[in-house]
Coordinates of C-alpha atoms in Angstrom, one line a residue:
X1 CA 15.6 -8.3 17.5
X2 CA 14.8 -6.2 14.5
X3 CA 13.1 -7.3 11.3
X4 CA 12.9 -5.1 8.2
X5 CA 10.4 -6.0 5.5
X6 CA 10.4 -4.5 2.1
X7 CA 7.3 -3.6 0.1
X8 CA 7.4 -5.4 -3.2
X9 CA 5.5 -4.4 -6.3
X10 CA 2.9 -7.0 -7.3
X11 CA 3.1 -6.5 -11.1
X12 CA 0.8 -9.3 -11.9
X13 CA -2.0 -8.1 -9.6
X14 CA -1.6 -4.5 -10.7
X15 CA -1.9 -5.6 -14.3
X16 CA -5.0 -7.8 -13.5
X17 CA -6.7 -4.8 -11.8
X18 CA -5.8 -2.5 -14.7
X19 CA -7.4 -5.1 -17.1
X20 CA -10.5 -5.0 -15.0
X21 CA -10.8 -1.2 -15.5
X22 CA -10.1 -1.5 -19.2
X23 CA -12.6 -4.3 -19.6
X24 CA -15.4 -2.3 -17.9
X25 CA -14.5 0.8 -20.1
X26 CA -14.5 -1.3 -23.3
X27 CA -17.9 -2.8 -22.5
X28 CA -19.4 0.4 -21.3
X29 CA -20.2 -1.1 -17.9
X30 CA -20.0 0.3 -14.4
X31 CA -18.1 -1.1 -11.5
X32 CA -19.9 -3.2 -8.9
X33 CA -21.6 -1.3 -6.1
X34 CA -18.8 -0.4 -3.6
X35 CA -16.0 -1.8 -5.9
X36 CA -12.7 0.1 -5.7
X37 CA -11.1 0.3 -9.2
X38 CA -7.3 0.9 -9.5
X39 CA -6.5 4.5 -10.5
X40 CA -3.9 5.1 -13.2
X41 CA -1.4 6.5 -10.6
X42 CA -1.8 3.5 -8.3
X43 CA 0.2 0.3 -8.1
X44 CA -0.3 -2.8 -5.9
X45 CA 2.5 -3.7 -3.5
X46 CA 2.7 -6.6 -1.1
X47 CA 4.3 -7.2 2.2
X48 CA 5.2 -10.9 3.1
X49 CA 5.4 -11.6 6.8
X50 CA 7.9 -14.2 7.8
X51 CA 6.9 -13.7 11.5
X52 CA 3.5 -13.0 13.1
X53 CA 4.4 -11.5 16.5
X54 CA 5.7 -8.1 15.5
X55 CA 5.8 -4.6 17.1
X56 CA 6.1 -1.6 14.7
X57 CA 9.3 0.3 15.0
X58 CA 9.6 2.7 12.1
X59 CA 9.2 3.4 8.4
X60 CA 12.2 3.4 6.0
X61 CA 11.1 5.5 3.0
X62 CA 13.6 6.7 0.4
X63 CA 12.2 9.2 -2.2
X64 CA 14.7 10.3 -4.9
X65 CA 12.5 12.9 -6.6
X66 CA 9.9 15.5 -5.4
X67 CA 6.4 14.2 -5.0
X68 CA 4.0 12.4 -2.7
X69 CA 3.5 8.8 -1.9
X70 CA 0.2 7.7 -0.3
X71 CA 0.2 4.1 1.0
X72 CA -3.2 2.6 1.5
X73 CA -3.6 -0.8 3.2
X74 CA -6.2 -3.4 2.4
X75 CA -8.0 -5.4 5.1
X76 CA -7.4 -9.1 5.8
X77 CA -10.8 -9.7 4.2
X78 CA -9.6 -9.0 0.7
X79 CA -8.5 -12.1 -1.2
X80 CA -7.5 -10.8 -4.7
X81 CA -7.7 -14.2 -6.4
X82 CA -11.4 -14.5 -5.4
X83 CA -12.9 -11.0 -5.2
X84 CA -12.7 -7.5 -6.5
X85 CA -11.4 -4.9 -4.1
X86 CA -14.2 -3.0 -2.3
X87 CA -13.9 0.4 -0.8
X88 CA -14.8 -0.9 2.6
X89 CA -11.7 -3.0 2.5
X90 CA -9.4 0.0 2.5
X91 CA -7.9 0.9 5.9
X92 CA -7.4 4.2 7.6
X93 CA -5.2 6.0 8.4
X94 CA -3.0 5.9 5.3
X95 CA 0.7 6.5 5.2
X96 CA 1.3 9.8 3.4
X97 CA 5.0 10.6 2.7
X98 CA 6.3 13.5 0.5
X99 CA 9.4 15.3 -0.5
X100 CA 9.5 18.9 -1.6
X101 CA 11.7 20.2 -4.4
X102 CA 13.6 22.5 -2.0
X103 CA 14.1 20.0 0.8
X104 CA 16.0 16.7 1.1
X105 CA 14.0 15.5 4.1
X106 CA 11.0 13.2 3.7
X107 CA 8.0 14.5 5.4
X108 CA 4.9 12.6 6.8
X109 CA 2.1 13.0 9.2
X110 CA 3.9 11.3 12.1
X111 CA 0.9 10.3 14.2
X112 CA -0.9 8.8 11.2
X113 CA 2.3 7.0 10.1
X114 CA 2.8 5.6 13.6
X115 CA -0.8 4.4 13.9
X116 CA -0.6 3.0 10.4
X117 CA 2.5 1.0 11.2
X118 CA 1.0 -0.3 14.4
X119 CA -2.1 -1.4 12.5
X120 CA 0.1 -3.3 10.0
X121 CA 1.8 -5.1 12.9
X122 CA -1.6 -6.1 14.3
X123 CA -2.8 -7.4 11.0
X124 CA 0.5 -9.4 10.6
X125 CA -0.8 -11.6 13.5
X126 CA -3.5 -13.0 11.2
X127 CA -1.9 -12.6 7.7
X128 CA 1.2 -13.9 6.0
X129 CA 0.7 -11.5 3.0
X130 CA -0.8 -8.1 3.0
X131 CA -1.6 -5.9 0.0
X132 CA -1.3 -2.2 -0.4
X133 CA -2.2 0.5 -2.9
X134 CA 0.7 2.9 -3.5
X135 CA -0.6 6.1 -5.0
X136 CA 2.1 8.2 -6.7
X137 CA 1.3 11.9 -6.9
X138 CA 2.9 15.2 -7.9
X139 CA 5.4 13.6 -10.4
X140 CA 6.5 10.7 -8.2
X141 CA 6.8 7.3 -9.8
X142 CA 7.6 3.7 -8.6
X143 CA 11.2 4.1 -9.8
X144 CA 11.7 7.0 -7.4
X145 CA 11.0 5.1 -4.1
X146 CA 12.3 2.4 -1.8
X147 CA 10.0 1.5 1.0
X148 CA 10.3 -0.8 3.9
X149 CA 8.9 -1.1 7.4
X150 CA 10.8 -2.2 10.5
X151 CA 9.5 -4.2 13.4
X152 CA 10.7 -5.7 16.7
X153 CA 10.2 -9.4 17.1

């Protein structure tokens, strides 16, 4: 049986992380050693797992404008309500998807996308919620994408 989960923007967490950057800039302070600050082209998304025993099937990415989307997962050790995001909590590989101006097909590095999806399925066994950084590049914006991931139960 198939299960499709949609990545949802976490507007509140994105705003909280942007305020952290702004606060550091206003006070002339530096980030904590190893802290990963949210970049201006990044937004936080979340994936809520209704099931834990999942096997990755495929990505469902729709991009309506040219550009690149880089999806970066965070480890199960990050609890955004308690700690700042640290660079060591970012997982590899990332999911890189793009669409050219002269092509309707969405491209990706297939082996990395496959491994990334399998890693998410593994983490679903221990997490009910997982957070991701979506980096929008080359003119792409959140309004131009729809993103979900499909699993077998």
